[in-house]
Coordinates of C-alpha atoms in Angstrom, one line a residue:
M1 CA 15.2 -8.5 35.6
S2 CA 12.5 -10.2 37.3
E3 CA 9.5 -8.5 39.7
G4 CA 7.8 -12.0 41.4
S5 CA 6.7 -14.0 39.0
V6 CA 6.4 -11.0 36.4
V7 CA 9.3 -11.1 33.8
V8 CA 10.2 -8.3 32.6
L9 CA 12.1 -7.3 29.4
N10 CA 14.0 -4.4 29.1
S11 CA 14.8 -3.5 24.9
Y12 CA 17.3 -5.9 24.7
Y13 CA 16.0 -8.8 25.5
T14 CA 13.0 -7.7 23.8
L15 CA 14.4 -7.5 20.8
I16 CA 16.2 -10.7 21.9
A17 CA 13.0 -12.5 22.1
A18 CA 11.3 -11.7 19.1
T19 CA 14.1 -12.9 16.7
V20 CA 14.0 -16.3 18.5
V21 CA 10.2 -16.1 17.6
L22 CA 10.4 -15.0 14.3
L23 CA 13.6 -18.1 13.4
V24 CA 11.1 -20.4 15.0
G25 CA 7.7 -19.3 13.1
R26 CA 10.2 -19.5 10.0
T27 CA 11.5 -22.7 11.1
L28 CA 8.4 -24.4 11.4
V29 CA 6.4 -23.0 8.4
K30 CA 9.3 -25.0 6.7
R31 CA 9.0 -28.1 8.2
V32 CA 5.2 -28.5 8.6
R33 CA 3.3 -28.8 5.6
V34 CA 0.3 -27.6 6.8
L35 CA 1.6 -24.7 7.9
S36 CA 2.6 -23.4 4.4
N37 CA -0.1 -25.2 3.2
F38 CA -3.0 -22.4 5.0
N39 CA -0.3 -19.4 4.5
I40 CA -0.3 -19.3 8.4
P41 CA 2.5 -16.1 8.9
E42 CA 6.0 -17.0 10.1
P43 CA 5.5 -14.5 13.0
V44 CA 2.0 -15.4 14.1
V45 CA 3.5 -19.7 14.2
G46 CA 6.4 -18.6 16.8
G47 CA 4.5 -16.1 18.6
L48 CA 1.4 -18.6 19.3
I49 CA 3.9 -20.9 20.1
A50 CA 5.7 -18.4 22.8
A51 CA 2.3 -17.5 23.9
V52 CA 1.0 -20.9 24.5
L53 CA 3.7 -21.6 27.2
V54 CA 3.1 -18.2 28.4
L55 CA 0.1 -19.3 29.0
G56 CA 1.2 -22.9 30.6
L57 CA 3.9 -21.0 33.3
H58 CA 0.7 -18.8 34.0
Q59 CA -1.2 -21.6 34.9
V60 CA 1.4 -22.9 37.3
N61 CA 2.6 -20.3 38.8
G62 CA 1.1 -17.5 38.0
F63 CA 4.4 -16.2 35.6
S64 CA 3.6 -13.6 32.8
I65 CA 6.1 -11.8 30.5
Q66 CA 6.1 -7.7 30.2
I67 CA 8.1 -6.7 27.1
E68 CA 9.4 -3.4 26.0
K69 CA 6.2 -1.7 25.0
G70 CA 8.1 1.8 23.4
L71 CA 9.7 -0.9 21.5
Q72 CA 7.0 -2.9 19.6
D73 CA 4.8 1.0 19.3
G74 CA 8.4 2.0 17.5
F75 CA 8.2 -0.8 15.2
M76 CA 4.4 -0.7 14.7
L77 CA 4.8 3.3 13.7
M78 CA 7.8 2.6 11.4
F79 CA 6.1 -0.5 9.3
F80 CA 3.0 2.8 8.8
A81 CA 5.0 5.5 7.9
S82 CA 6.7 2.7 5.7
I83 CA 3.6 2.3 4.1
G84 CA 3.4 6.0 3.5
L85 CA 6.8 6.3 2.5
S86 CA 5.8 3.8 -0.9
A87 CA 2.7 5.5 -1.2
D88 CA 3.4 7.6 -4.9
F89 CA 0.8 9.8 -5.6
K90 CA 1.6 8.4 -9.3
R91 CA 1.0 4.7 -8.3
L92 CA -2.5 5.4 -5.4
K93 CA -4.1 6.5 -8.7
A94 CA -4.3 3.3 -10.4
G95 CA -6.1 2.4 -7.6
G96 CA -9.2 3.9 -9.2
L97 CA -12.9 1.4 -9.0
P98 CA -11.0 -1.2 -6.6
L99 CA -10.2 1.4 -4.4
I100 CA -13.9 2.2 -4.5
L101 CA -15.3 -0.5 -4.3
F102 CA -13.3 -2.3 -1.5
T103 CA -13.4 0.4 1.1
A104 CA -17.8 0.7 -0.2
V105 CA -17.4 -3.5 1.4
V106 CA -15.2 -2.9 4.6
T107 CA -17.8 -0.2 5.1
G108 CA -20.1 -2.0 5.6
F109 CA -18.2 -5.0 7.3
I110 CA -17.6 -2.0 9.8
V111 CA -21.7 -1.7 10.4
A112 CA -22.6 -5.3 10.0
Q113 CA -20.0 -6.1 13.0
N114 CA -21.4 -3.6 14.9
V115 CA -24.3 -4.9 14.4
V116 CA -24.2 -8.4 14.8
G117 CA -22.5 -7.3 18.4
I118 CA -25.2 -5.0 19.7
S119 CA -27.8 -7.7 19.1
L120 CA -25.8 -10.7 20.2
A121 CA -24.5 -8.3 24.0
T122 CA -28.4 -7.7 24.4
L123 CA -29.9 -11.3 23.7
L124 CA -27.1 -12.6 25.8
G125 CA -28.1 -10.5 28.5
L126 CA -25.2 -8.0 28.7
K127 CA -25.3 -4.0 28.3
P128 CA -26.1 -3.4 24.2
L129 CA -22.6 -1.2 24.0
T130 CA -20.8 -3.9 25.0
G131 CA -21.2 -5.5 21.3
L132 CA -19.3 -2.4 20.6
I133 CA -16.2 -3.8 22.4
T134 CA -17.0 -7.0 20.8
G135 CA -17.4 -5.4 17.9
S136 CA -15.5 -2.8 15.2
I137 CA -13.8 -0.9 18.1
T138 CA -11.4 -4.1 18.8
L139 CA -11.7 -6.5 16.0
V140 CA -11.4 -3.7 13.2
G141 CA -9.9 -0.7 15.3
G142 CA -7.1 -2.7 17.6
H143 CA -5.4 -2.7 20.5
G144 CA -4.9 1.5 20.2
T145 CA -8.5 1.9 19.5
A146 CA -9.7 -0.8 22.4
A147 CA -7.6 1.1 25.1
G148 CA -8.9 5.0 23.4
W149 CA -12.8 3.4 23.8
G150 CA -12.5 1.7 26.4
Q151 CA -11.8 4.4 28.4
I152 CA -14.4 6.6 27.0
F153 CA -17.0 4.0 27.4
E154 CA -16.0 2.8 31.2
T155 CA -16.5 7.3 32.5
D156 CA -19.5 8.1 29.9
F157 CA -21.3 5.1 29.8
G158 CA -20.6 2.9 33.2
I159 CA -19.4 0.1 31.4
Q160 CA -16.7 -1.3 33.7
G161 CA -13.3 -2.6 33.1
A162 CA -13.7 -2.0 29.1
V163 CA -10.4 -1.3 29.1
A164 CA -9.4 -4.8 30.2
L165 CA -12.2 -6.4 27.7
G166 CA -11.1 -4.6 24.5
M167 CA -7.6 -6.0 25.3
A168 CA -8.7 -9.5 25.7
C169 CA -11.0 -9.1 22.7
A170 CA -8.4 -7.4 20.5
T171 CA -6.0 -10.2 21.3
F172 CA -8.3 -12.5 19.9
G173 CA -8.9 -10.8 16.5
L174 CA -5.2 -10.4 16.7
V175 CA -5.1 -14.2 16.5
C176 CA -7.8 -15.2 14.8
G177 CA -6.9 -12.6 12.1
G178 CA -4.0 -14.7 11.7
L179 CA -5.2 -17.7 11.8
I180 CA -8.3 -17.0 9.4
G181 CA -6.5 -15.2 6.4
G182 CA -3.8 -18.1 5.1
P183 CA -6.9 -20.6 4.9
V184 CA -9.3 -18.7 3.3
A185 CA -7.1 -17.3 1.1
R186 CA -5.9 -21.0 0.4
R187 CA -9.8 -22.2 -0.2
L188 CA -10.3 -19.4 -2.8
M189 CA -7.1 -20.3 -4.8
K190 CA -8.7 -23.2 -6.0
Q191 CA -11.2 -21.2 -7.7
V192 CA -8.4 -18.8 -9.7
K193 CA -6.5 -18.7 -12.5
V194 CA -2.6 -18.3 -10.0
P195 CA -0.7 -15.8 -12.8
T196 CA 2.3 -17.1 -14.8
E197 CA 4.4 -14.2 -14.0
V198 CA 7.5 -15.4 -11.8
V199 CA 8.1 -14.6 -7.9
G200 CA 10.4 -11.5 -8.4
S201 CA 10.0 -10.2 -12.0
G202 CA 8.1 -6.9 -12.4
P203 CA 7.8 -3.8 -10.3
Q204 CA 7.8 -4.5 -6.5
V205 CA 5.0 -2.7 -4.7
A206 CA 5.6 -2.7 -1.0
F207 CA 5.6 -5.5 1.2
E208 CA 4.6 -8.0 -1.7
Q209 CA 7.4 -10.2 -1.6
P210 CA 9.8 -9.9 1.8
Q211 CA 12.6 -12.6 0.8
H212 CA 13.1 -10.6 -2.6
N213 CA 16.9 -9.3 -2.7
R214 CA 17.3 -6.0 -2.2
L215 CA 20.6 -3.7 -2.1
I216 CA 20.9 -1.4 0.3
T217 CA 24.6 1.0 1.0
A218 CA 24.5 2.5 4.5
D219 CA 24.2 5.9 2.3
T220 CA 20.5 4.9 1.5
A221 CA 19.8 3.5 4.7
I222 CA 20.9 7.2 6.7
E223 CA 18.6 8.3 3.9
T224 CA 16.4 6.2 4.2
L225 CA 16.1 5.9 8.6
A226 CA 15.6 10.1 8.1
L227 CA 12.7 10.0 6.3
F228 CA 11.0 7.6 9.1
A229 CA 12.4 10.1 11.5
L230 CA 10.7 13.0 9.9
S231 CA 7.5 11.8 9.3
L232 CA 7.6 9.9 13.1
A233 CA 8.4 13.3 14.5
S234 CA 5.1 15.1 12.5
A235 CA 2.8 12.0 13.9
F236 CA 4.1 12.5 17.5
Y237 CA 3.6 16.5 16.7
L238 CA 0.1 16.0 15.4
S239 CA -1.6 13.3 17.8
S240 CA 0.2 15.9 20.6
F241 CA -1.9 18.5 19.0
M242 CA -4.8 16.7 18.4
A243 CA -5.4 15.5 22.4
E244 CA -3.9 18.8 23.4
H245 CA -7.1 20.8 20.9
F246 CA -9.5 17.7 20.8
S247 CA -9.4 16.2 24.0
E248 CA -13.0 16.2 24.7
S249 CA -14.0 14.9 21.2
N250 CA -14.7 11.4 20.2
F251 CA -13.0 11.3 17.0
V252 CA -9.4 10.0 17.6
I253 CA -6.9 9.3 16.0
P254 CA -4.5 6.9 16.5
T255 CA -1.1 7.8 16.3
F256 CA -0.3 5.6 14.0
V257 CA -2.6 7.2 11.3
W258 CA -0.7 10.1 11.4
A259 CA 2.6 8.0 10.9
L260 CA 1.3 6.9 7.6
A261 CA -0.8 10.3 6.6
S262 CA 2.9 12.1 7.6
G263 CA 5.0 9.3 4.9
V264 CA 2.3 10.6 2.7
V265 CA 3.3 14.3 2.6
V266 CA 6.8 13.8 3.1
R267 CA 6.6 11.0 -0.2
N268 CA 5.3 13.2 -2.2
V269 CA 6.2 16.9 -1.2
L270 CA 9.7 15.6 -1.6
T271 CA 9.3 13.6 -5.3
S272 CA 6.7 16.3 -7.0
V273 CA 8.5 19.7 -5.3
F274 CA 11.6 18.7 -4.3
K275 CA 12.6 16.3 -7.2
V276 CA 13.9 14.0 -4.7
T277 CA 14.3 10.5 -5.8
I278 CA 13.0 7.7 -2.8
F279 CA 14.8 4.4 -2.5
D280 CA 11.5 2.5 -2.7
R281 CA 13.7 -0.9 -1.7
C282 CA 15.4 0.3 1.2
V283 CA 12.0 1.4 3.0
D284 CA 10.4 -1.9 1.4
V285 CA 13.4 -3.3 4.3
F286 CA 12.7 -1.4 6.8
G287 CA 9.1 -1.8 6.5
N288 CA 9.4 -5.6 6.5
V289 CA 11.6 -6.4 9.2
S290 CA 8.8 -3.6 11.9
L291 CA 6.5 -5.4 10.2
S292 CA 7.6 -8.7 11.5
L293 CA 9.0 -7.6 14.4
F294 CA 6.3 -5.8 15.3
L295 CA 3.8 -9.1 15.1
A296 CA 6.3 -11.3 17.0
M297 CA 6.3 -8.7 19.8
A298 CA 2.3 -8.2 20.2
L299 CA 2.2 -12.2 20.0
L300 CA 4.9 -13.0 22.5
S301 CA 2.5 -10.3 24.7
L302 CA -0.1 -12.2 24.8
E303 CA -2.2 -12.4 28.1
L304 CA -3.7 -15.7 26.9
W305 CA -5.2 -15.7 30.2
M306 CA -7.4 -13.5 29.1
I307 CA -9.5 -15.3 26.4
K308 CA -9.7 -17.7 28.4
D309 CA -11.4 -15.8 31.4
L310 CA -13.9 -14.6 28.8
A311 CA -17.5 -14.9 30.0
V312 CA -19.6 -17.3 28.0
P313 CA -21.6 -14.6 26.2
L314 CA -18.3 -12.4 24.5
I315 CA -16.9 -15.6 23.6
I316 CA -19.7 -16.7 21.7
I317 CA -20.1 -13.3 20.3
L318 CA -17.0 -13.2 19.1
S319 CA -16.9 -16.9 18.0
V320 CA -20.2 -15.3 15.7
Q321 CA -18.3 -12.3 14.7
A322 CA -15.4 -15.0 13.1
L323 CA -17.6 -17.0 11.3
L324 CA -19.0 -14.0 9.9
L325 CA -16.2 -12.4 8.8
V326 CA -15.5 -15.7 6.8
F327 CA -18.6 -15.1 5.3
F328 CA -17.9 -11.6 4.3
A329 CA -14.6 -12.6 2.6
I330 CA -15.2 -15.4 0.8
F331 CA -18.7 -14.8 -0.1
I332 CA -19.3 -10.8 -0.9
V333 CA -15.0 -9.3 -1.0
F334 CA -14.0 -11.7 -3.2
R335 CA -17.1 -11.6 -5.8
V336 CA -17.4 -7.9 -5.5
M337 CA -13.6 -7.7 -6.4
G338 CA -13.7 -9.9 -9.4
K339 CA -13.5 -13.1 -8.1
D340 CA -9.6 -13.4 -9.5
Y341 CA -6.5 -14.2 -8.4
D342 CA -6.5 -10.1 -6.7
A343 CA -9.4 -10.8 -5.3
A344 CA -8.1 -14.0 -3.5
V345 CA -5.2 -12.3 -2.0
L346 CA -7.6 -9.5 -1.1
A347 CA -9.7 -11.7 0.6
G348 CA -6.5 -13.2 2.6
G349 CA -5.5 -9.3 3.9
F350 CA -9.7 -8.4 4.7
C351 CA -9.6 -11.4 7.1
G352 CA -6.1 -9.6 8.5
F353 CA -7.5 -6.2 9.5
G354 CA -11.4 -7.5 9.9
M355 CA -10.5 -9.3 12.7
G356 CA -6.8 -8.0 14.1
A357 CA -4.5 -5.6 12.9
T358 CA -3.2 -4.1 8.9
P359 CA 0.0 -5.8 9.8
T360 CA -1.7 -9.2 10.1
A361 CA -3.4 -8.6 6.7
V362 CA 0.0 -7.8 5.2
A363 CA 1.0 -10.5 6.5
N364 CA -1.2 -12.5 5.6
M365 CA -0.7 -11.7 1.8
Q366 CA 3.2 -12.0 2.6
A367 CA 2.0 -15.4 2.9
V368 CA -0.2 -15.8 -0.2
T369 CA 2.3 -13.9 -3.0
D370 CA 5.4 -15.2 -1.3
R371 CA 4.3 -18.6 -2.6
F372 CA 2.2 -18.0 -5.8
G373 CA 3.2 -14.4 -7.3
P374 CA 2.3 -10.8 -7.1
S375 CA -0.2 -9.1 -6.4
H376 CA -0.2 -5.4 -7.0
K377 CA -3.4 -4.6 -6.8
A378 CA -4.2 -6.1 -3.4
F379 CA -0.6 -4.3 -1.9
L380 CA -2.1 -1.5 -3.3
I381 CA -5.5 -1.3 -1.7
V382 CA -5.4 -3.2 1.3
P383 CA -3.0 -0.9 3.2
M384 CA -4.0 2.5 2.5
V385 CA -8.0 1.1 3.9
G386 CA -6.8 -1.1 6.4
A387 CA -4.5 1.4 7.7
F388 CA -6.4 4.4 6.7
F389 CA -9.8 4.8 5.3
V390 CA -10.8 2.1 7.7
D391 CA -9.9 4.0 11.2
I392 CA -11.7 7.5 9.7
L393 CA -14.5 5.0 8.7
N394 CA -14.5 3.4 12.2
A395 CA -13.8 6.3 14.5
T396 CA -16.7 7.9 12.1
I397 CA -19.0 5.0 12.3
L398 CA -18.7 4.7 16.5
S399 CA -19.2 8.2 16.9
A400 CA -22.9 8.3 15.5
I401 CA -23.6 5.2 16.8
T402 CA -22.5 6.2 20.6
S403 CA -24.2 9.8 19.7
L404 CA -27.4 7.9 20.2
P405 CA -29.9 9.2 22.6
F406 CA -31.1 5.9 23.8
W407 CA -27.8 4.8 24.9
N408 CA -28.1 6.7 28.5

């Protein structure tokens, strides 16, 4: 089980550790008022405690943990597939103008994030393109995008250690996005009228109220797992096809995006063409379980000493990026989206994927809606923009920036 000072957890121990992290986080959020008041997600609380403990042991004797990466990736892919399987085209039409507005705001934020990153990197004596690594590559893109683009930066632009730097920045973003979203939503909640709709009433939209009771039978569970399997098989095939036929292209579409897209296609082909009834409650349960376990595993395996050892200029850039995120969420996202309860929830979710990942965005919104009531608009818009459109926008903008001739 151990290799020197590195403890390697197989899939069974990884799952046990993740559930312990979730239980610790849940207990603390329920008992520590400041955590519940600031809407800090349970996986973030438990995961950070575990990461800090590992950091302390690492400082003493070089101790670290390696988890079963395939299990973590599997839960991530299941989560994104669940969003796709919940995306009924009839429901998506309800996005309308708010969906377009939110996408436009996110586009502006990606550009601003990269402008800030490049500008500060230049002022602080780093290679300008390093600013992209401390920009949307890692903060909007996350660990997967960081790994993909990091290799390109090392081979094509001579930025040594770009992959390791990307992992550190993405780790910082994951933690920061989870911590910022709740307080931002709490601040904005003072400016809006909280809905009077009782939690659990009305139509359920995916992931809004994870504690709401859902009845599942063995038959529906098996049918739903088959849908997940079909979506993930399609995602792996499309990802492999892209890698084989477009390997020389900078336009990278991560596997989790294919999982979401495959889920959308599977859902709507089955319901529209074959008139199959999808058991949404079962999809929601599997999606929420996958979300919680993925976040717990991601935070459990954080190597905080990578953040601690970052050069001072990089810490400055990331701190400014965090301030930019808060400014955008409060003064742009909230105002553009209508300055109401839905806009406040959207702002909290925006913090999640603006410096982290879409699962963090959904966890941020869950923490708010579980306490104040559902926000159908937010849970319609954020998963689609955060998990699908944002990756296309990010890849397009990054390709355009890196293709400029004066970087070489």
